[in-house]
PDB file of C-alpha atoms and ligand atoms in Angstrom:
ATOM      1  CA  MET A   1     119.938 104.554  76.213  1.00  0.00           C
ATOM      2  CA  ALA A   2     117.833 102.120  78.292  1.00  0.00           C
ATOM      3  CA  TYR A   3     114.743 104.392  78.597  1.00  0.00           C
ATOM      4  CA  ALA A   4     112.997 101.708  80.222  1.00  0.00           C
ATOM      5  CA  GLU A   5     115.150 101.540  83.274  1.00  0.00           C
ATOM      6  CA  GLU A   6     115.334 105.316  83.113  1.00  0.00           C
ATOM      7  CA  THR A   7     111.751 105.555  83.504  1.00  0.00           C
ATOM      8  CA  SER A   8     111.475 103.103  86.262  1.00  0.00           C
ATOM      9  CA  ALA A   9     114.250 105.070  88.422  1.00  0.00           C
ATOM     10  CA  LEU A  10     112.538 108.269  87.679  1.00  0.00           C
ATOM     11  CA  VAL A  11     109.252 107.051  88.844  1.00  0.00           C
ATOM     12  CA  GLN A  12     110.767 105.763  91.830  1.00  0.00           C
ATOM     13  CA  ARG A  13     112.662 108.963  92.554  1.00  0.00           C
ATOM     14  CA  LEU A  14     109.505 110.845  92.100  1.00  0.00           C
ATOM     15  CA  SER A  15     107.526 108.994  94.403  1.00  0.00           C
ATOM     16  CA  GLU A  16     110.162 109.511  97.226  1.00  0.00           C
ATOM     17  CA  LEU A  17     110.380 112.691  96.197  1.00  0.00           C
ATOM     18  CA  SER A  18     106.633 113.180  96.971  1.00  0.00           C
ATOM     19  CA  THR A  19     106.738 112.140 100.534  1.00  0.00           C
ATOM     20  CA  ASP A  20     108.582 114.835 101.625  1.00  0.00           C
ATOM     21  CA  LEU A  21     106.371 117.405 100.084  1.00  0.00           C
ATOM     22  CA  THR A  22     103.487 119.364 101.392  1.00  0.00           C
ATOM     23  CA  ALA A  23     100.206 118.787 100.330  1.00  0.00           C
ATOM     24  CA  ALA A  24      99.931 121.792  98.060  1.00  0.00           C
ATOM     25  CA  GLU A  25     103.806 120.966  96.751  1.00  0.00           C
ATOM     26  CA  ARG A  26     102.392 117.536  95.959  1.00  0.00           C
ATOM     27  CA  GLU A  27      99.194 119.074  94.244  1.00  0.00           C
ATOM     28  CA  ASN A  28     101.763 120.999  92.242  1.00  0.00           C
ATOM     29  CA  LEU A  29     103.917 118.211  91.043  1.00  0.00           C
ATOM     30  CA  LYS A  30     100.631 116.161  90.357  1.00  0.00           C
ATOM     31  CA  PHE A  31      99.467 118.894  87.861  1.00  0.00           C
ATOM     32  CA  LEU A  32     102.961 119.550  86.283  1.00  0.00           C
ATOM     33  CA  LEU A  33     103.141 115.472  85.429  1.00  0.00           C
ATOM     34  CA  SER A  34      99.249 115.732  84.221  1.00  0.00           C
ATOM     35  CA  MET A  35     100.107 118.550  81.950  1.00  0.00           C
ATOM     36  CA  ALA A  36     103.154 116.792  80.756  1.00  0.00           C
ATOM     37  CA  ALA A  37     100.988 113.700  80.025  1.00  0.00           C
ATOM     38  CA  GLY A  38      98.304 115.498  78.293  1.00  0.00           C
ATOM     39  CA  GLY A  39     100.754 117.470  76.469  1.00  0.00           C
ATOM     40  CA  VAL A  40     102.474 114.641  74.774  1.00  0.00           C
ATOM     41  CA  LEU A  41      99.439 112.564  74.324  1.00  0.00           C
ATOM     42  CA  SER A  42      98.052 115.687  72.423  1.00  0.00           C
ATOM     43  CA  GLY A  43     100.802 115.620  70.022  1.00  0.00           C
ATOM     44  CA  HIS A  44     102.464 118.747  71.044  1.00  0.00           C
ATOM     45  CA  ALA A  45     105.587 116.974  71.322  1.00  0.00           C
ATOM     46  CA  GLN A  46     106.116 115.684  67.920  1.00  0.00           C
ATOM     47  CA  LYS A  47     109.749 116.678  67.564  1.00  0.00           C
ATOM     48  CA  ILE A  48     110.755 114.584  70.506  1.00  0.00           C
ATOM     49  CA  PRO A  49     112.127 111.397  69.508  1.00  0.00           C
ATOM     50  CA  GLU A  50     109.453 108.511  69.886  1.00  0.00           C
ATOM     51  CA  PRO A  51     111.269 106.378  72.196  1.00  0.00           C
ATOM     52  CA  LEU A  52     111.987 109.448  74.604  1.00  0.00           C
ATOM     53  CA  ARG A  53     108.333 110.660  74.320  1.00  0.00           C
ATOM     54  CA  ARG A  54     107.080 107.264  75.174  1.00  0.00           C
ATOM     55  CA  SER A  55     109.189 107.170  78.338  1.00  0.00           C
ATOM     56  CA  ALA A  56     108.026 110.529  79.408  1.00  0.00           C
ATOM     57  CA  LEU A  57     104.680 109.610  78.979  1.00  0.00           C
ATOM     58  CA  GLY A  58     105.266 106.508  80.985  1.00  0.00           C
ATOM     59  CA  THR A  59     107.093 108.217  83.696  1.00  0.00           C
ATOM     60  CA  THR A  60     104.399 110.762  84.286  1.00  0.00           C
ATOM     61  CA  GLN A  61     101.536 108.249  83.951  1.00  0.00           C
ATOM     62  CA  ARG A  62     103.168 105.691  86.013  1.00  0.00           C
ATOM     63  CA  THR A  63     104.163 108.543  88.693  1.00  0.00           C
ATOM     64  CA  LEU A  64     100.537 110.111  88.901  1.00  0.00           C
ATOM     65  CA  PRO A  65      98.837 107.161  90.871  1.00  0.00           C
ATOM     66  CA  LYS A  66     101.702 106.717  93.309  1.00  0.00           C
ATOM     67  CA  LEU A  67     101.414 110.567  94.133  1.00  0.00           C
ATOM     68  CA  LEU A  68      97.717 109.463  95.241  1.00  0.00           C
ATOM     69  CA  ALA A  69      96.576 107.520  98.353  1.00  0.00           C
ATOM     70  CA  GLY A  70      93.911 104.738  98.284  1.00  0.00           C
ATOM     71  CA  ALA A  71      93.083 101.822  96.307  1.00  0.00           C
ATOM     72  CA  ARG A  72      94.211 102.970  92.661  1.00  0.00           C
ATOM     73  CA  GLU A  73      96.955 100.324  92.617  1.00  0.00           C
ATOM     74  CA  LYS A  74      94.266  97.734  92.714  1.00  0.00           C
ATOM     75  CA  PHE A  75      92.665  99.209  89.421  1.00  0.00           C
ATOM     76  CA  PRO A  76      95.599  99.030  86.840  1.00  0.00           C
ATOM     77  CA  THR A  77      93.292 100.631  84.210  1.00  0.00           C
ATOM     78  CA  GLY A  78      91.932 103.218  86.548  1.00  0.00           C
ATOM     79  CA  ILE A  79      88.389 101.538  85.542  1.00  0.00           C
ATOM     80  CA  VAL A  80      86.310 100.756  89.275  1.00  0.00           C
ATOM     81  CA  TYR A  81      83.201  99.879  87.103  1.00  0.00           C
ATOM     82  CA  TYR A  82      81.728 100.037  83.871  1.00  0.00           C
ATOM     83  CA  GLY A  83      78.349  99.317  82.727  1.00  0.00           C
ATOM     84  CA  LEU A  84      74.371  99.478  83.716  1.00  0.00           C
ATOM     85  CA  ALA A  85      75.024 100.698  87.325  1.00  0.00           C
ATOM     86  CA  PRO A  86      73.189  98.849  90.178  1.00  0.00           C
ATOM     87  CA  PHE A  87      73.396 102.117  92.166  1.00  0.00           C
ATOM     88  CA  LEU A  88      71.162 103.744  90.084  1.00  0.00           C
ATOM     89  CA  SER A  89      67.175 102.989  89.862  1.00  0.00           C
ATOM     90  CA  ASP A  90      65.173 103.657  86.627  1.00  0.00           C
ATOM     91  CA  ALA A  91      63.551 106.765  88.445  1.00  0.00           C
ATOM     92  CA  ASP A  92      67.132 108.209  89.209  1.00  0.00           C
ATOM     93  CA  LEU A  93      68.090 107.960  85.429  1.00  0.00           C
ATOM     94  CA  SER A  94      65.046 109.617  84.302  1.00  0.00           C
ATOM     95  CA  ALA A  95      65.147 112.245  87.161  1.00  0.00           C
ATOM     96  CA  LEU A  96      68.881 112.985  85.585  1.00  0.00           C
ATOM     97  CA  ASP A  97      68.025 113.002  82.239  1.00  0.00           C
ATOM     98  CA  GLU A  98      64.942 115.682  82.884  1.00  0.00           C
ATOM     99  CA  GLU A  99      66.930 117.907  85.001  1.00  0.00           C
ATOM    100  CA  SER A 100      70.111 117.669  82.336  1.00  0.00           C
ATOM    101  CA  ARG A 101      67.642 118.904  79.729  1.00  0.00           C
ATOM    102  CA  ALA A 102      66.393 121.351  81.866  1.00  0.00           C
ATOM    103  CA  PHE A 103      69.751 122.888  82.688  1.00  0.00           C
ATOM    104  CA  ARG A 104      71.118 122.947  79.242  1.00  0.00           C
ATOM    105  CA  PRO A 105      70.562 126.906  79.043  1.00  0.00           C
ATOM    106  CA  ALA A 106      72.280 127.465  82.023  1.00  0.00           C
ATOM    107  CA  ALA A 107      75.232 125.502  81.160  1.00  0.00           C
ATOM    108  CA  GLU A 108      78.398 127.650  80.483  1.00  0.00           C
ATOM    109  CA  ARG A 109      81.266 126.790  77.899  1.00  0.00           C
ATOM    110  CA  PHE A 110      84.198 124.987  79.749  1.00  0.00           C
ATOM    111  CA  MET A 111      87.198 124.565  77.241  1.00  0.00           C
ATOM    112  CA  ASP A 112      85.394 122.441  74.316  1.00  0.00           C
ATOM    113  CA  HIS A 113      82.385 121.473  75.895  1.00  0.00           C
ATOM    114  CA  TYR A 114      79.688 122.799  78.078  1.00  0.00           C
ATOM    115  CA  VAL A 115      79.011 122.303  81.956  1.00  0.00           C
ATOM    116  CA  ALA A 116      76.157 123.023  84.367  1.00  0.00           C
ATOM    117  CA  SER A 117      76.396 122.867  87.850  1.00  0.00           C
ATOM    118  CA  GLY A 118      74.550 123.349  91.172  1.00  0.00           C
ATOM    119  CA  ALA A 119      71.489 121.042  90.170  1.00  0.00           C
ATOM    120  CA  PRO A 120      69.799 119.775  92.927  1.00  0.00           C
ATOM    121  CA  THR A 121      68.910 116.669  91.789  1.00  0.00           C
ATOM    122  CA  ALA A 122      71.897 115.507  90.599  1.00  0.00           C
ATOM    123  CA  ARG A 123      73.852 116.384  93.676  1.00  0.00           C
ATOM    124  CA  ASP A 124      71.071 114.415  95.991  1.00  0.00           C
ATOM    125  CA  ILE A 125      71.590 111.313  94.011  1.00  0.00           C
ATOM    126  CA  SER A 126      75.447 111.673  93.882  1.00  0.00           C
ATOM    127  CA  LEU A 127      74.973 111.803  97.878  1.00  0.00           C
ATOM    128  CA  SER A 128      72.305 108.613  97.825  1.00  0.00           C
ATOM    129  CA  PRO A 129      73.212 105.756 100.379  1.00  0.00           C
ATOM    130  CA  MET A 130      73.083 103.334  97.172  1.00  0.00           C
ATOM    131  CA  VAL A 131      75.919 105.187  95.385  1.00  0.00           C
ATOM    132  CA  LEU A 132      77.972 105.909  98.538  1.00  0.00           C
ATOM    133  CA  SER A 133      78.062 102.248  99.627  1.00  0.00           C
ATOM    134  CA  PHE A 134      78.545 101.040  96.303  1.00  0.00           C
ATOM    135  CA  LEU A 135      81.778 103.336  96.238  1.00  0.00           C
ATOM    136  CA  THR A 136      82.950 102.265  99.595  1.00  0.00           C
ATOM    137  CA  GLU A 137      82.764  98.868  98.892  1.00  0.00           C
ATOM    138  CA  ASN A 138      84.558  98.757  95.976  1.00  0.00           C
ATOM    139  CA  VAL A 139      87.362 101.582  96.586  1.00  0.00           C
ATOM    140  CA  GLY A 140      87.122 101.812 100.349  1.00  0.00           C
ATOM    141  CA  GLU A 141      86.673 105.212 102.456  1.00  0.00           C
ATOM    142  CA  ILE A 142      85.684 108.095  99.809  1.00  0.00           C
ATOM    143  CA  ALA A 143      84.147 111.644 100.536  1.00  0.00           C
ATOM    144  CA  PRO A 144      81.674 113.129  98.494  1.00  0.00           C
ATOM    145  CA  THR A 145      82.698 116.424  97.277  1.00  0.00           C
ATOM    146  CA  ARG A 146      78.974 117.583  96.669  1.00  0.00           C
ATOM    147  CA  ARG A 147      80.132 118.605  92.980  1.00  0.00           C
ATOM    148  CA  ALA A 148      77.855 116.980  90.100  1.00  0.00           C
ATOM    149  CA  ASN A 149      78.110 118.582  86.573  1.00  0.00           C
ATOM    150  CA  TYR A 150      76.261 117.975  83.603  1.00  0.00           C
ATOM    151  CA  LEU A 151      78.118 117.872  80.602  1.00  0.00           C
ATOM    152  CA  TYR A 152      77.113 118.552  77.065  1.00  0.00           C
ATOM    153  CA  TYR A 153      78.677 117.944  73.925  1.00  0.00           C
ATOM    154  CA  ASP A 154      76.019 118.695  71.505  1.00  0.00           C
ATOM    155  CA  GLU A 155      77.764 120.956  68.776  1.00  0.00           C
ATOM    156  CA  PRO A 156      79.977 119.568  66.071  1.00  0.00           C
ATOM    157  CA  GLY A 157      83.889 119.552  67.380  1.00  0.00           C
ATOM    158  CA  LEU A 158      83.266 119.631  70.852  1.00  0.00           C
ATOM    159  CA  GLY A 159      85.167 117.202  73.007  1.00  0.00           C
ATOM    160  CA  ILE A 160      88.037 117.319  75.668  1.00  0.00           C
ATOM    161  CA  ASP A 161      91.758 116.877  74.918  1.00  0.00           C
ATOM    162  CA  PRO A 162      93.716 113.973  77.014  1.00  0.00           C
ATOM    163  CA  HIS A 163      94.015 115.508  80.689  1.00  0.00           C
ATOM    164  CA  VAL A 164      93.448 114.553  84.185  1.00  0.00           C
ATOM    165  CA  ASP A 165      91.136 116.101  86.516  1.00  0.00           C
ATOM    166  CA  LYS A 166      91.483 117.988  89.905  1.00  0.00           C
ATOM    167  CA  ASP A 167      91.017 116.920  93.290  1.00  0.00           C
ATOM    168  CA  GLU A 168      86.987 117.331  93.088  1.00  0.00           C
ATOM    169  CA  PHE A 169      86.668 114.751  90.807  1.00  0.00           C
ATOM    170  CA  SER A 170      89.594 112.425  91.891  1.00  0.00           C
ATOM    171  CA  LEU A 171      87.049 109.485  91.771  1.00  0.00           C
ATOM    172  CA  ASN A 172      84.472 110.166  89.185  1.00  0.00           C
ATOM    173  CA  ILE A 173      81.203 108.591  88.216  1.00  0.00           C
ATOM    174  CA  LEU A 174      80.269 109.479  84.775  1.00  0.00           C
ATOM    175  CA  THR A 175      76.757 108.310  83.562  1.00  0.00           C
ATOM    176  CA  MET A 176      75.620 108.515  80.130  1.00  0.00           C
ATOM    177  CA  LEU A 177      72.242 110.272  79.516  1.00  0.00           C
ATOM    178  CA  GLU A 178      72.021 110.349  75.738  1.00  0.00           C
ATOM    179  CA  HIS A 179      74.243 109.747  72.991  1.00  0.00           C
ATOM    180  CA  ARG A 180      72.630 110.751  69.552  1.00  0.00           C
ATOM    181  CA  ALA A 181      74.872 109.680  66.819  1.00  0.00           C
ATOM    182  CA  GLY A 182      75.822 112.087  64.340  1.00  0.00           C
ATOM    183  CA  SER A 183      76.554 111.446  60.300  1.00  0.00           C
ATOM    184  CA  GLY A 184      80.366 110.607  60.906  1.00  0.00           C
ATOM    185  CA  GLN A 185      82.452 108.796  63.286  1.00  0.00           C
ATOM    186  CA  ARG A 186      81.043 108.701  66.887  1.00  0.00           C
ATOM    187  CA  SER A 187      82.786 110.589  69.684  1.00  0.00           C
ATOM    188  CA  GLU A 188      84.137 108.308  72.272  1.00  0.00           C
ATOM    189  CA  LEU A 189      85.950 108.108  75.483  1.00  0.00           C
ATOM    190  CA  ILE A 190      89.352 107.147  75.502  1.00  0.00           C
ATOM    191  CA  LEU A 191      91.092 106.184  78.672  1.00  0.00           C
ATOM    192  CA  HIS A 192      95.246 105.818  78.440  1.00  0.00           C
ATOM    193  CA  PRO A 193      96.210 103.441  81.015  1.00  0.00           C
ATOM    194  CA  PRO A 194     100.046 103.247  81.581  1.00  0.00           C
ATOM    195  CA  GLY A 195     101.730 100.577  79.832  1.00  0.00           C
ATOM    196  CA  GLN A 196      98.767  99.554  78.007  1.00  0.00           C
ATOM    197  CA  ASP A 197      96.731 100.033  75.080  1.00  0.00           C
ATOM    198  CA  ALA A 198      94.330 102.664  74.852  1.00  0.00           C
ATOM    199  CA  ILE A 199      90.786 101.795  76.305  1.00  0.00           C
ATOM    200  CA  HIS A 200      88.072 103.031  74.016  1.00  0.00           C
ATOM    201  CA  LEU A 201      84.318 103.336  75.501  1.00  0.00           C
ATOM    202  CA  HIS A 202      81.181 103.848  74.117  1.00  0.00           C
ATOM    203  CA  LEU A 203      78.597 104.295  76.994  1.00  0.00           C
ATOM    204  CA  LYS A 204      75.224 103.659  76.205  1.00  0.00           C
ATOM    205  CA  ALA A 205      72.156 105.725  77.743  1.00  0.00           C
ATOM    206  CA  GLY A 206      72.028 104.646  81.294  1.00  0.00           C
ATOM    207  CA  GLU A 207      75.739 103.258  81.756  1.00  0.00           C
ATOM    208  CA  SER A 208      78.221 104.433  83.880  1.00  0.00           C
ATOM    209  CA  LEU A 209      82.059 104.597  84.416  1.00  0.00           C
ATOM    210  CA  ILE A 210      83.543 104.945  87.460  1.00  0.00           C
ATOM    211  CA  PHE A 211      87.256 105.913  87.070  1.00  0.00           C
ATOM    212  CA  PHE A 212      90.150 107.600  88.698  1.00  0.00           C
ATOM    213  CA  ALA A 213      90.142 110.626  86.824  1.00  0.00           C
ATOM    214  CA  ASP A 214      92.968 112.197  88.637  1.00  0.00           C
ATOM    215  CA  SER A 215      95.682 109.560  87.826  1.00  0.00           C
ATOM    216  CA  VAL A 216      94.529 108.346  84.543  1.00  0.00           C
ATOM    217  CA  THR A 217      94.825 110.623  81.583  1.00  0.00           C
ATOM    218  CA  HIS A 218      91.204 110.653  79.560  1.00  0.00           C
ATOM    219  CA  GLN A 219      89.666 112.524  76.616  1.00  0.00           C
ATOM    220  CA  ARG A 220      86.587 112.609  74.607  1.00  0.00           C
ATOM    221  CA  THR A 221      86.994 112.623  70.662  1.00  0.00           C
ATOM    222  CA  ARG A 222      85.482 115.310  68.902  1.00  0.00           C
ATOM    223  CA  THR A 223      81.658 115.378  67.932  1.00  0.00           C
ATOM    224  CA  THR A 224      80.663 115.028  64.638  1.00  0.00           C
ATOM    225  CA  ALA A 225      77.543 116.795  62.575  1.00  0.00           C
ATOM    226  CA  ASP A 226      74.255 116.327  64.631  1.00  0.00           C
ATOM    227  CA  GLU A 227      75.753 114.397  67.214  1.00  0.00           C
ATOM    228  CA  ALA A 228      74.614 115.092  70.701  1.00  0.00           C
ATOM    229  CA  ILE A 229      75.932 113.730  74.002  1.00  0.00           C
ATOM    230  CA  ARG A 230      74.395 114.469  77.476  1.00  0.00           C
ATOM    231  CA  LEU A 231      76.286 112.935  80.769  1.00  0.00           C
ATOM    232  CA  VAL A 232      76.268 113.384  84.410  1.00  0.00           C
ATOM    233  CA  SER A 233      79.366 113.673  86.473  1.00  0.00           C
ATOM    234  CA  PHE A 234      79.492 113.053  90.430  1.00  0.00           C
ATOM    235  CA  GLY A 235      82.764 114.104  91.850  1.00  0.00           C
ATOM    236  CA  TYR A 236      84.358 112.207  95.369  1.00  0.00           C
ATOM    237  CA  ARG A 237      87.732 112.111  96.671  1.00  0.00           C
ATOM    238  CA  THR A 238      89.254 109.073  98.484  1.00  0.00           C
ATOM    239  CA  LEU A 239      90.374 109.033 101.895  1.00  0.00           C
ATOM    240  CA  GLY A 240      93.446 106.635 101.714  1.00  0.00           C
ATOM    241  CA  GLY A 241      92.472 103.301 103.114  1.00  0.00           C
ATOM    242  CA  THR A 242      91.648 100.447 101.258  1.00  0.00           C
ATOM    243  CA  HIS A 243      88.684  98.107 101.856  1.00  0.00           C
ATOM    244  CA  GLU A 244      90.311  94.769 102.036  1.00  0.00           C
TER     245      GLU A 244
HETATM  246 FE1  LIG B   1      87.983 114.524  82.984  1.00  0.00          FE
END
């Protein structure tokens, strides 16, 4: 059976279907596809023959960006920027670092990591003109969601399984504040762009990743003993138009 051809046809049919859906229905379809992609990647589909599994994964991963408007097609890996961010000053980074430490006691467990929200400095920096103009120049019109979370992976075995994010973090700036190595293999961020090898990222303190978290499946591998990771995550929505 020609799975590759069937995958292409199905991606096309699903994309066409999505144009007839309401926004809420499209969200549901997106959610189903992202759950399916996460399930296949997490190894919950071991009994399904490999070619069919690959085809199912390809269909979900290739359909997701098509359901979402904006500049996604310009970034086939989902990555918009990776490195030391020109839009964050040293003062911004140290203010975020300090606030992240202060908010650790307020962080709540979410799945297999800890999250602190409502921090004022993080929110202000996520709305700063430097950050917003960088995003607009690179991906076109965006809307900040005013969501800025501190993330903590600072106990052994913390991490997050393959998933795509919800609307509030469609476009995500993820900045590493601290990664203290443990005794075992370092936890890493892995992106799974469709039809390509997985991308393994080791963000260093002060480095940022900007990516389309709503359309590229991603995960963080588990922390080992003594390892501690602190990140800050800013959320944005894209508004459809690209900046050509
Ligand atoms: Fe995520």
